[in-house]
Coordinates of C-alpha atoms in Angstrom, one line a residue:
Chain P
M257 CA -82.6 -14.8 -129.8
N258 CA -79.1 -13.3 -130.3
A259 CA -78.1 -14.1 -133.9
G260 CA -74.4 -14.2 -133.1
R261 CA -74.9 -16.6 -130.3
A262 CA -77.3 -18.8 -132.4
W263 CA -74.7 -19.0 -135.2
R264 CA -71.9 -19.8 -132.8
S265 CA -74.0 -22.6 -131.2
L266 CA -74.9 -24.1 -134.5
R267 CA -71.4 -23.9 -136.0
A268 CA -69.6 -25.3 -132.9
A269 CA -72.2 -28.2 -132.7
A270 CA -71.9 -28.9 -136.4
W271 CA -68.1 -29.1 -136.2
L272 CA -68.3 -31.4 -133.1
G273 CA -71.0 -33.6 -134.7
W274 CA -68.9 -33.9 -137.9
Q275 CA -65.8 -34.9 -135.9
I276 CA -67.7 -37.5 -133.8
E277 CA -69.2 -38.9 -137.0
S278 CA -66.1 -39.1 -139.2
N279 CA -62.8 -39.0 -137.3
W280 CA -62.9 -42.6 -136.1
T281 CA -61.4 -43.8 -139.4
D282 CA -59.8 -42.6 -142.7
P283 CA -61.9 -40.7 -145.2
F284 CA -62.2 -43.7 -147.6
L285 CA -63.6 -46.1 -145.0
F286 CA -65.9 -43.3 -143.7
T287 CA -67.2 -42.8 -147.3
V288 CA -67.8 -46.6 -147.7
Y289 CA -69.5 -46.8 -144.3
S290 CA -71.7 -43.8 -145.1
V291 CA -72.8 -45.1 -148.5
A292 CA -72.9 -48.8 -148.0
K293 CA -75.9 -48.9 -145.6
P294 CA -78.4 -46.7 -147.5
V295 CA -77.3 -48.2 -150.9
A296 CA -77.8 -51.7 -149.4
A297 CA -81.2 -50.7 -148.0
A298 CA -82.3 -49.4 -151.5
A299 CA -80.8 -52.5 -153.1
I300 CA -83.0 -54.8 -150.9
L301 CA -86.1 -53.0 -152.2
V302 CA -84.8 -53.2 -155.8
V303 CA -84.3 -57.0 -155.5
M304 CA -87.8 -57.4 -153.9
Y305 CA -89.3 -55.3 -156.7
A306 CA -87.5 -57.3 -159.3
V307 CA -88.7 -60.6 -157.8
A308 CA -92.3 -59.4 -157.5
T309 CA -92.5 -57.8 -161.0
R310 CA -90.0 -59.8 -163.0
G311 CA -87.7 -56.8 -163.3
D312 CA -90.1 -54.2 -164.7
F313 CA -87.9 -51.2 -163.8
S314 CA -89.6 -48.9 -166.3
S315 CA -92.8 -48.7 -164.3
P316 CA -93.3 -45.4 -162.3
T317 CA -94.0 -47.7 -159.3
F318 CA -90.3 -48.5 -159.2
A319 CA -89.3 -44.8 -159.1
Y320 CA -91.8 -44.3 -156.2
I321 CA -90.2 -47.1 -154.2
Y322 CA -86.6 -46.4 -155.1
L323 CA -86.8 -42.6 -154.4
G324 CA -88.8 -43.2 -151.2
S325 CA -86.1 -45.5 -149.9
A326 CA -83.3 -43.2 -150.9
L327 CA -84.9 -40.1 -149.4
Y328 CA -85.8 -41.7 -146.2
V329 CA -82.1 -41.8 -145.3
Y330 CA -82.5 -38.1 -144.4
V331 CA -85.2 -39.1 -141.8
G332 CA -82.9 -41.5 -140.1
A333 CA -79.9 -39.2 -140.2
V334 CA -81.4 -35.8 -139.3
M335 CA -84.3 -36.7 -137.0
T336 CA -82.6 -39.6 -135.2
G337 CA -79.3 -37.7 -135.3
V338 CA -80.7 -34.7 -133.2
A339 CA -82.4 -37.1 -130.7
F340 CA -79.3 -39.3 -130.5
A341 CA -77.2 -36.3 -129.6
V342 CA -79.0 -36.2 -126.2
I343 CA -78.2 -39.8 -125.4
D344 CA -74.7 -39.7 -126.8
D345 CA -73.8 -36.6 -124.7
R346 CA -75.5 -37.7 -121.6
E347 CA -74.7 -41.4 -121.5
R348 CA -71.6 -41.9 -123.5
Y349 CA -69.5 -38.8 -123.3
R350 CA -71.2 -37.5 -120.1
M351 CA -70.9 -34.0 -121.3
L352 CA -74.6 -32.9 -121.6
R353 CA -74.6 -31.1 -118.2
Y354 CA -71.6 -29.0 -119.3
V355 CA -73.1 -28.3 -122.7
Y356 CA -76.3 -27.3 -121.0
V357 CA -74.8 -24.7 -118.8
A358 CA -72.5 -23.3 -121.5
P359 CA -73.5 -19.9 -123.0
I360 CA -75.0 -21.4 -126.2
D361 CA -78.5 -22.1 -127.4
F362 CA -79.2 -25.6 -126.3
R363 CA -81.8 -26.3 -129.0
L364 CA -79.5 -25.1 -131.8
Y365 CA -76.7 -27.1 -130.3
L366 CA -78.8 -30.3 -130.6
I367 CA -79.8 -29.5 -134.1
G368 CA -76.2 -28.6 -135.1
R369 CA -75.0 -32.0 -133.8
A370 CA -77.0 -33.6 -136.7
V371 CA -75.3 -31.5 -139.4
G372 CA -72.5 -34.1 -139.8
R373 CA -75.1 -36.9 -140.3
F374 CA -77.0 -34.6 -142.7
A375 CA -73.8 -34.2 -144.8
A376 CA -73.1 -37.9 -144.9
A377 CA -76.8 -38.6 -145.7
T378 CA -76.6 -36.1 -148.6
A379 CA -73.7 -38.0 -150.1
S380 CA -75.4 -41.3 -149.8
V381 CA -78.7 -40.0 -151.2
L382 CA -76.8 -38.6 -154.2
I383 CA -74.9 -41.8 -154.8
T384 CA -78.1 -43.9 -154.4
L385 CA -79.8 -41.7 -157.0
A386 CA -76.8 -41.9 -159.3
A387 CA -76.9 -45.7 -159.0
G388 CA -80.6 -45.6 -159.8
I389 CA -80.0 -43.6 -162.9
V390 CA -77.1 -45.6 -164.2
F391 CA -78.2 -49.2 -163.3
F392 CA -82.0 -49.0 -163.3
H393 CA -82.6 -46.2 -165.8
L394 CA -84.4 -44.0 -163.3
D395 CA -86.0 -41.2 -165.4
I396 CA -84.3 -38.2 -163.8
H397 CA -83.0 -35.5 -166.1
P398 CA -81.6 -32.2 -164.8
G399 CA -83.6 -30.4 -167.4
A400 CA -86.9 -32.0 -166.4
I401 CA -86.5 -31.6 -162.7
D402 CA -89.0 -29.2 -161.1
W403 CA -86.3 -27.2 -159.4
P404 CA -88.5 -24.6 -157.5
V405 CA -90.5 -27.4 -156.0
L406 CA -87.4 -29.4 -155.2
V407 CA -85.6 -26.5 -153.5
L408 CA -88.7 -25.5 -151.5
A409 CA -89.4 -29.0 -150.4
M410 CA -85.8 -29.5 -149.3
A411 CA -85.6 -26.1 -147.7
I412 CA -88.7 -26.8 -145.6
G413 CA -88.1 -30.5 -145.3
M414 CA -84.7 -30.4 -143.5
P415 CA -85.8 -28.0 -140.8
M416 CA -89.0 -30.1 -140.4
L417 CA -86.9 -33.2 -139.8
A418 CA -84.7 -31.3 -137.4
L419 CA -87.8 -30.2 -135.5
L420 CA -89.0 -33.8 -135.3
G421 CA -85.6 -34.7 -133.9
L422 CA -85.8 -31.9 -131.4
G423 CA -89.2 -33.1 -130.2
L424 CA -87.9 -36.6 -129.9
G425 CA -84.8 -35.3 -128.1
G426 CA -87.0 -33.8 -125.5
V427 CA -88.8 -37.1 -125.0
V428 CA -85.6 -39.1 -124.9
M429 CA -84.3 -36.8 -122.2
Q430 CA -87.0 -38.2 -119.9
F431 CA -86.1 -41.8 -120.4
A432 CA -83.4 -44.1 -119.2
Q433 CA -83.8 -47.6 -120.3
Q434 CA -85.7 -47.0 -123.5
S435 CA -83.8 -44.0 -124.8
W436 CA -81.5 -46.0 -127.2
S437 CA -84.5 -47.6 -129.0
V438 CA -86.9 -44.7 -129.2
G439 CA -85.3 -43.0 -132.2
D440 CA -85.3 -46.3 -134.2
A441 CA -88.8 -47.1 -133.1
V442 CA -90.1 -43.6 -134.2
A443 CA -88.2 -43.8 -137.5
G444 CA -89.5 -47.3 -138.2
T445 CA -93.1 -46.2 -137.4
L446 CA -92.8 -43.2 -139.6
F447 CA -91.4 -45.3 -142.4
L448 CA -94.5 -47.5 -142.2
I449 CA -97.1 -44.7 -142.1
S450 CA -95.6 -42.0 -144.3
G451 CA -95.9 -44.1 -147.5
A452 CA -92.2 -44.1 -148.0
V453 CA -92.0 -47.3 -150.1
F454 CA -95.7 -48.2 -150.6
P455 CA -98.9 -46.1 -151.1
L456 CA -100.9 -45.0 -148.1
D457 CA -104.0 -46.6 -149.7
I458 CA -103.0 -50.1 -148.6
L459 CA -102.7 -49.2 -144.9
P460 CA -105.7 -49.7 -142.6
A461 CA -107.9 -46.5 -142.3
P462 CA -106.6 -45.3 -138.9
L463 CA -102.9 -45.6 -139.9
R464 CA -103.7 -44.0 -143.3
A465 CA -105.2 -41.0 -141.4
C466 CA -102.0 -40.7 -139.4
G467 CA -100.0 -40.8 -142.6
F468 CA -102.1 -37.9 -144.0
V469 CA -101.2 -35.6 -141.1
L470 CA -97.5 -36.3 -141.2
P471 CA -95.4 -33.6 -142.9
I472 CA -92.9 -36.3 -144.0
T473 CA -95.6 -37.9 -146.3
Y474 CA -95.9 -34.6 -148.2
W475 CA -92.2 -34.0 -148.3
L476 CA -91.5 -37.4 -149.8
E477 CA -94.3 -36.9 -152.4
L478 CA -93.1 -33.4 -153.3
V479 CA -89.4 -34.4 -153.8
R480 CA -90.5 -37.5 -155.8
R481 CA -92.7 -35.3 -158.0
A482 CA -90.0 -32.7 -158.5
L483 CA -87.5 -35.4 -159.6
V484 CA -89.6 -37.7 -161.8
G485 CA -93.1 -36.1 -162.1
R486 CA -96.2 -37.9 -161.1
T487 CA -95.5 -41.3 -159.4
G488 CA -97.1 -44.6 -160.0
F489 CA -99.7 -44.7 -157.2
Q490 CA -103.1 -42.9 -157.0
T491 CA -102.9 -41.5 -153.4
F492 CA -102.1 -37.9 -154.3
A493 CA -102.9 -38.2 -158.1
T494 CA -105.6 -35.5 -158.0
V495 CA -103.7 -33.0 -155.8
G496 CA -101.4 -30.4 -157.5
S497 CA -97.9 -29.7 -156.3
G498 CA -98.8 -26.2 -155.3
K499 CA -101.5 -27.4 -153.0
L500 CA -99.2 -30.1 -151.6
L501 CA -96.6 -27.4 -150.8
V502 CA -99.2 -25.4 -149.0
I503 CA -100.4 -28.4 -146.9
F504 CA -96.7 -29.3 -146.2
S505 CA -95.8 -25.8 -145.1
G506 CA -98.9 -25.6 -142.9
L507 CA -98.2 -28.9 -141.2
T508 CA -94.6 -28.0 -140.7
C509 CA -95.6 -24.7 -139.0
L510 CA -98.0 -26.6 -136.7
L511 CA -95.2 -29.0 -136.0
A512 CA -92.8 -26.2 -135.1
V513 CA -95.3 -24.7 -132.6
A514 CA -95.9 -28.1 -131.0
V515 CA -92.2 -29.0 -130.8
V516 CA -91.1 -25.7 -129.3
A517 CA -93.8 -26.0 -126.7
S518 CA -93.1 -29.7 -125.9
F519 CA -89.3 -29.2 -125.9
R520 CA -89.7 -26.3 -123.4
W521 CA -91.8 -28.5 -121.1
C522 CA -89.4 -31.5 -121.4
E523 CA -86.4 -29.3 -120.8
Q524 CA -88.1 -27.8 -117.7
R525 CA -89.0 -31.2 -116.4
A526 CA -85.5 -32.6 -117.0
R527 CA -84.0 -29.6 -115.2
E528 CA -86.3 -30.0 -112.2
R529 CA -85.7 -33.7 -111.9
G530 CA -82.0 -33.7 -112.5
L531 CA -82.3 -35.7 -115.7
L532 CA -79.8 -33.7 -117.7
D533 CA -76.8 -34.9 -115.6
R534 CA -78.1 -38.3 -115.0
T535 CA -76.1 -41.3 -116.1
T536 CA -78.1 -44.5 -116.2
N537 CA -75.4 -46.8 -117.6
Y538 CA -77.9 -48.5 -119.9
Chain F
M250 CA -60.6 -74.8 -88.6
L251 CA -62.8 -73.8 -91.5
P252 CA -63.7 -76.5 -94.0
R253 CA -61.8 -76.3 -97.2
L254 CA -64.0 -75.1 -100.1
S255 CA -64.2 -77.4 -103.0
K256 CA -63.0 -75.9 -106.2
A257 CA -64.3 -76.9 -109.6
T258 CA -61.7 -77.8 -112.2
G259 CA -61.7 -79.2 -115.7
W260 CA -65.1 -79.6 -117.4
Q261 CA -67.0 -78.8 -114.2
L262 CA -65.3 -75.4 -114.1
F263 CA -66.1 -75.0 -117.8
V264 CA -69.8 -75.8 -117.3
R265 CA -70.1 -73.6 -114.2
A266 CA -68.4 -70.6 -116.0
T267 CA -70.7 -71.1 -119.0
L268 CA -73.8 -71.2 -116.8
A269 CA -72.5 -68.2 -114.8
R270 CA -72.1 -66.1 -117.9
M271 CA -75.4 -67.3 -119.4
Y272 CA -77.4 -66.3 -116.2
P273 CA -77.1 -62.5 -116.4
R274 CA -77.6 -62.6 -120.1
V275 CA -81.0 -64.4 -119.8
I276 CA -82.2 -62.7 -116.6
G277 CA -80.9 -59.3 -117.4
A278 CA -82.3 -59.1 -120.9
N279 CA -85.7 -60.3 -119.9
R280 CA -86.0 -58.4 -116.6
E281 CA -86.1 -55.1 -118.5
R282 CA -89.6 -55.5 -120.2
T283 CA -89.1 -52.4 -122.4
W284 CA -86.1 -54.1 -124.1
V285 CA -88.2 -57.1 -124.9
F286 CA -90.9 -54.8 -126.3
F287 CA -88.6 -52.8 -128.5
E288 CA -86.7 -56.0 -129.6
V289 CA -89.9 -57.4 -130.9
L290 CA -91.5 -54.1 -132.1
L291 CA -88.6 -52.8 -134.2
P292 CA -88.2 -56.0 -136.4
C293 CA -92.0 -56.1 -136.7
L294 CA -92.1 -52.6 -138.1
S295 CA -89.6 -53.2 -140.8
L296 CA -91.2 -56.6 -141.5
T297 CA -94.6 -55.0 -141.9
A298 CA -93.1 -52.4 -144.3
Y299 CA -91.6 -55.1 -146.5
V300 CA -94.8 -57.1 -146.5
L301 CA -96.8 -54.1 -147.5
V302 CA -94.3 -53.4 -150.3
Y303 CA -95.0 -57.0 -151.7
R304 CA -98.7 -56.5 -151.2
S305 CA -98.7 -53.2 -153.1
L306 CA -96.9 -55.0 -155.9
H307 CA -99.4 -57.9 -155.8
A308 CA -96.5 -60.4 -155.2
P309 CA -97.2 -64.1 -154.6
P310 CA -98.1 -64.9 -150.9
A311 CA -95.0 -67.1 -150.6
L312 CA -92.9 -64.0 -150.6
V313 CA -94.7 -62.6 -147.6
S314 CA -93.8 -65.8 -145.8
F315 CA -90.2 -65.3 -146.8
V316 CA -90.3 -61.8 -145.2
V317 CA -91.7 -63.2 -141.9
V318 CA -89.0 -66.0 -141.7
G319 CA -86.4 -63.4 -142.6
G320 CA -87.5 -61.0 -139.9
A321 CA -87.4 -63.8 -137.3
M322 CA -83.9 -64.8 -138.4
G323 CA -82.9 -61.1 -138.3
A324 CA -83.3 -61.3 -134.5
F325 CA -80.5 -63.9 -134.3
W326 CA -78.3 -61.8 -136.6
A327 CA -78.8 -58.7 -134.5
N328 CA -78.1 -60.7 -131.4
V329 CA -74.9 -62.2 -132.8
M330 CA -73.5 -58.8 -133.9
W331 CA -74.6 -56.6 -131.1
A332 CA -74.5 -59.0 -128.1
M333 CA -71.7 -61.4 -129.2
A334 CA -69.3 -59.7 -131.7
N335 CA -69.5 -56.3 -129.9
Q336 CA -69.5 -57.7 -126.4
L337 CA -65.9 -58.1 -125.5
Y338 CA -65.2 -54.6 -126.8
W339 CA -68.1 -53.3 -124.7
E340 CA -66.7 -55.2 -121.7
K341 CA -63.3 -53.5 -122.3
E342 CA -65.0 -50.1 -122.4
T343 CA -66.8 -50.7 -119.2
G344 CA -63.7 -52.1 -117.5
N345 CA -64.9 -55.8 -117.1
L346 CA -62.6 -57.4 -119.6
A347 CA -59.6 -57.4 -117.4
L348 CA -61.6 -59.2 -114.7
Y349 CA -62.7 -61.8 -117.3
I350 CA -59.1 -62.4 -118.4
I351 CA -57.6 -62.8 -114.9
A352 CA -60.5 -65.0 -113.7
P353 CA -59.3 -68.7 -113.4
M354 CA -61.6 -70.0 -116.1
S355 CA -61.6 -70.6 -119.9
M356 CA -62.6 -67.5 -122.0
M357 CA -64.3 -70.0 -124.3
A358 CA -66.7 -70.8 -121.5
V359 CA -67.5 -67.1 -121.2
L360 CA -68.2 -66.8 -124.9
L361 CA -70.2 -70.0 -124.9
G362 CA -72.3 -68.7 -122.0
M363 CA -72.9 -65.5 -123.8
A364 CA -73.8 -67.4 -127.0
L365 CA -76.3 -69.7 -125.2
G366 CA -77.9 -66.9 -123.3
G367 CA -78.1 -64.8 -126.4
M368 CA -79.5 -67.7 -128.4
F369 CA -82.3 -68.1 -125.8
N370 CA -83.1 -64.4 -125.9
A371 CA -83.1 -64.2 -129.7
A372 CA -85.2 -67.3 -129.9
T373 CA -87.9 -65.8 -127.8
R374 CA -87.9 -62.6 -129.9
A375 CA -87.9 -64.6 -133.1
L376 CA -90.8 -66.7 -131.9
A377 CA -92.7 -63.5 -131.1
I378 CA -92.0 -62.1 -134.5
V379 CA -93.2 -65.3 -136.2
V380 CA -96.4 -65.3 -134.2
V381 CA -97.1 -61.6 -134.9
G382 CA -96.2 -62.1 -138.6
A383 CA -98.4 -65.1 -138.9
L384 CA -101.3 -63.5 -137.2
L385 CA -101.1 -60.1 -139.0
F386 CA -100.4 -61.5 -142.5
D387 CA -102.1 -64.9 -142.3
V388 CA -98.9 -66.8 -143.1
R389 CA -98.9 -70.6 -142.8
F390 CA -95.9 -72.7 -142.1
S391 CA -95.3 -76.4 -142.7
T392 CA -94.0 -78.7 -139.9
A393 CA -93.7 -81.7 -142.2
H394 CA -89.9 -81.9 -142.0
L395 CA -89.5 -81.2 -138.3
P396 CA -86.4 -83.4 -137.6
M397 CA -84.6 -81.8 -140.6
L398 CA -85.8 -78.4 -139.5
V399 CA -84.4 -78.9 -136.0
L400 CA -81.0 -80.1 -137.4
T401 CA -81.0 -77.0 -139.7
C402 CA -81.7 -74.7 -136.8
V403 CA -79.0 -76.3 -134.6
L404 CA -76.3 -76.1 -137.4
T405 CA -77.3 -72.5 -138.3
M406 CA -77.2 -71.3 -134.8
T407 CA -73.9 -73.0 -134.0
A408 CA -72.3 -71.5 -137.1
L409 CA -73.8 -68.1 -136.5
Y410 CA -72.7 -67.9 -132.9
G411 CA -69.4 -69.4 -133.7
M412 CA -69.0 -66.5 -136.1
G413 CA -70.0 -64.2 -133.3
M414 CA -67.4 -65.7 -131.0
L415 CA -64.7 -65.2 -133.7
F416 CA -65.7 -61.6 -134.2
A417 CA -65.8 -60.9 -130.4
S418 CA -62.0 -61.6 -130.3
L419 CA -61.3 -59.9 -133.6
F420 CA -63.1 -56.7 -132.7
L421 CA -60.9 -56.4 -129.6
L422 CA -58.2 -55.3 -131.9
F423 CA -60.3 -52.2 -132.9
G424 CA -61.2 -49.1 -131.1
R425 CA -64.2 -46.9 -131.9
E426 CA -64.5 -48.6 -135.3
T427 CA -66.1 -51.6 -133.6
W428 CA -69.5 -49.9 -133.1
H429 CA -69.5 -48.6 -136.7
L430 CA -68.5 -52.0 -138.1
V431 CA -71.3 -53.8 -136.3
N432 CA -73.7 -51.1 -137.4
L433 CA -72.4 -51.6 -141.0
A434 CA -73.1 -55.3 -140.8
Q435 CA -76.9 -54.8 -140.9
E436 CA -78.4 -53.7 -144.2
P437 CA -75.6 -55.0 -146.4
V438 CA -75.8 -58.4 -144.7
H439 CA -79.6 -58.4 -144.9
L440 CA -79.2 -57.8 -148.7
C441 CA -76.5 -60.5 -149.2
A442 CA -78.3 -63.1 -147.1
G443 CA -81.6 -62.6 -148.8
M444 CA -83.4 -61.6 -145.7
Y445 CA -86.5 -60.4 -147.4
F446 CA -86.4 -62.3 -150.8
P447 CA -85.2 -65.6 -152.1
V448 CA -81.3 -65.4 -152.1
K449 CA -81.4 -67.2 -155.5
S450 CA -82.6 -63.9 -157.0
L451 CA -79.1 -62.4 -156.5
G452 CA -77.7 -64.9 -159.0
V453 CA -75.9 -68.1 -158.2
W454 CA -72.4 -66.7 -157.8
V455 CA -73.4 -63.8 -155.6
A456 CA -75.5 -66.2 -153.5
A457 CA -72.6 -68.7 -153.3
A458 CA -70.2 -65.9 -152.1
A459 CA -72.8 -64.7 -149.6
S460 CA -73.0 -68.3 -148.2
V461 CA -69.9 -67.5 -146.2
I462 CA -72.4 -65.8 -143.8
P463 CA -74.2 -68.7 -142.1
L464 CA -77.4 -66.8 -142.2
T465 CA -77.6 -67.2 -146.0
L466 CA -77.6 -71.0 -146.1
G467 CA -79.6 -71.4 -142.8
L468 CA -82.3 -69.0 -143.9
D469 CA -82.7 -70.6 -147.3
A470 CA -82.8 -74.1 -145.8
I471 CA -85.4 -73.1 -143.2
R472 CA -87.6 -71.5 -145.8
Q473 CA -87.4 -74.6 -148.0
L474 CA -88.5 -76.7 -145.0
T475 CA -91.3 -74.5 -143.7
I476 CA -92.9 -72.7 -146.7
A477 CA -94.9 -74.5 -149.3
D478 CA -93.3 -72.9 -152.3
G479 CA -89.9 -72.7 -150.5
P480 CA -88.2 -75.5 -152.5
T481 CA -88.9 -74.0 -155.9
L482 CA -87.3 -70.7 -154.7
G483 CA -84.4 -72.3 -152.9
L484 CA -80.8 -71.9 -153.7
M485 CA -79.8 -75.6 -153.6
A486 CA -81.1 -78.8 -152.1
V487 CA -81.3 -78.7 -148.3
P488 CA -78.8 -81.6 -147.7
W489 CA -76.1 -79.6 -149.5
E490 CA -76.9 -76.5 -147.5
L491 CA -76.6 -78.5 -144.3
L492 CA -73.2 -79.8 -145.5
G493 CA -72.2 -76.2 -146.1
L494 CA -73.4 -75.2 -142.6
G495 CA -71.4 -78.1 -141.1
F496 CA -68.3 -76.8 -142.8
L497 CA -68.9 -73.3 -141.5
V498 CA -69.4 -74.6 -138.0
A499 CA -66.0 -76.3 -138.0
I500 CA -64.3 -73.2 -139.5
F501 CA -65.9 -70.6 -137.2
L502 CA -65.5 -72.6 -133.9
S503 CA -61.9 -73.5 -134.6
S504 CA -61.1 -69.9 -135.7
A505 CA -62.8 -68.5 -132.6
R506 CA -60.7 -70.7 -130.3
F507 CA -57.5 -69.8 -132.1
M508 CA -58.3 -66.0 -132.0
L509 CA -59.2 -66.1 -128.4
R510 CA -55.9 -67.7 -127.4
H511 CA -54.1 -65.2 -129.6
M512 CA -55.9 -62.3 -127.8
E513 CA -55.1 -63.8 -124.4
R514 CA -51.5 -64.0 -125.3
L515 CA -51.5 -60.4 -126.5
A516 CA -53.2 -59.3 -123.3
I517 CA -50.5 -60.9 -121.2
A518 CA -47.5 -59.9 -123.4
E519 CA -48.5 -56.3 -124.2
G520 CA -50.8 -55.6 -121.3
R521 CA -52.7 -53.1 -123.4
L522 CA -55.6 -55.1 -124.6
T523 CA -57.8 -54.2 -121.8
Q524 CA -57.1 -50.4 -122.2
S525 CA -60.0 -48.4 -123.6
R526 CA -58.9 -46.6 -126.8
S527 CA -62.0 -44.6 -127.6

C-alpha cells in the first residue's frame, strides 16, 4: 500500500468525521453531549451497585464494574463508528459511491471516519474516570498505574476495535432494512459476553466460551489491571498480565486476518450487486 | 353528472385523519419483521446485562423485576423520542411536512394518530420484553391491583405521548441538533427515571425533579402495583403519583396544542418551516 495515499485517506476521513460529529453545534454543547451519555451510563451502574451493596464503593468489584462501563464507550464509538460511516455515507449523505471511486484507500477512509468519535470518546472516558476518582474514591494513582501494559493494551486495542468496525461495515454494506440496528445489536451482544460489567463466570457455558475468544474481553481486563491492579472477580485471577497480553495480541492478529478477508469478500459482493450506490430510504 | 363526494368535517374529519395516520404506523412498523426483531432484541440485551450485574452482586430478586419492568417501559420511551418527538423533523427532511400542513385537517389529529400507532407498536414490544424477561429470569408479577394498574398505564401513556407531541413541534425549530438531542435523551433519562433501580435511591429531591418526566412517576407506580416488594421501594404512595401524572397530562397536552398552533402560524408567516436546514 502507498504510504502517502494511506495517510491522505486517513487524514481526510478523520477531518470529515470530526466535522460531521461536532459542527452541528457550539463546542460547549458538543462537550456536554459527548460527556453526558457515557457519564449517565456509568452513573446508572453506580446507583445499581449502591442499591445492591449499600454503597460499598471501596470493594474491587466496584472498580471492575465502573471501569468496564467507562471503557466500553470506546467500543460503541470506534467499532460502531466505522460501521456507521457506511450507512451514513450511503443512505444519508448519498456520497459512498463517490468516495469509493475516489483515489483513496476505502478501508482507511472508513476507519478514519471514526477518529472523531474516538476523540470524543477519549474525552468522555477521561471525565468518567476523573468522576470515579473524585466522587467514588476509585483507587487510580498515576504512580501506581502499570504504564507499559496500559500503553500496549490501548495501542493494540484501538486498532482491534477499528478492525471489528471494518468487519461490521462490510456486513452492513450488504443489508438494507437492518443496517441501522446491526451496529447497536453487535455492541449490545459484545457488552453482554465480554464481561464488561460482570464476570464471565456467571454466563451460561456457551456464552462464556464466546467471551473467552473475544479480544475485547482481554483488552478490558488488561486496561482494568493496568489502572487498578487485580480486579474483584476470579475469572482471570490466575493469569498474569504478560500472558493476557500474548493472548490478546494473538486474537487480534487472527481477527485482522479474518476481517481483511471478509471485508474483501463483502466489498466484491457489494460492487457486483450494486450495493455501494444503493439508496434504500430506510 | 357525477355524484358529489361526501366530505368529512368536524370530529369525523379528526377521527379519519387520526386513523389514517395511525394506519401506516401500525402496518409499516410490523410489516418489516426485522425491525420487530431488533426492537425486542436490543432492549433484551441491555436488560440481560443489567440483570446479570445484579446477580453478580447477589442483589435481592425484587431488583431483577425492577430491571424487567424498566426495560419494558424503555420501549415506550424510545418510541416517544424516536417516533414522536423526532417525527415532524424527519417528515421535514423527507419533504412530507409541507403536505401535512397544507392538508385540510387538524395537525393534532396527525400527532394523535402517530401517538396511538406508536403506543400500539411499543406495547407489543414491551409485552415481548416482559415475557422474555419473565421466562429468562423467573420474574413474577402481581395482578392484584389490575384496575389501578390500567389507570396508571393510561395516565402514563397519555402524559408520555403528550410530551412527545410537544417535542415534535419544538424540535421543528432545530436543524441537525434534533437527532443529537433525541440521542442524548436516552441514558441520562434512563438514569433520572430510575429505569433499572428504584428511583427513590437518587434521593427525594432528585427524584422529585425527575418526576417532570412522566416515565419516572409511571414506572414507579407500575412497579409498586406489580412487584411484591415494590411498595417498600416506591417513591411515594401510588395515588399521589397518579395525581402527579394527571397534572403532567394536562400540562403536556395543552402545551402540545399551543406549540403546534404556533408552528403552523410560523409556517404560514415565514414560509421557511418546511425547509430542510441540515
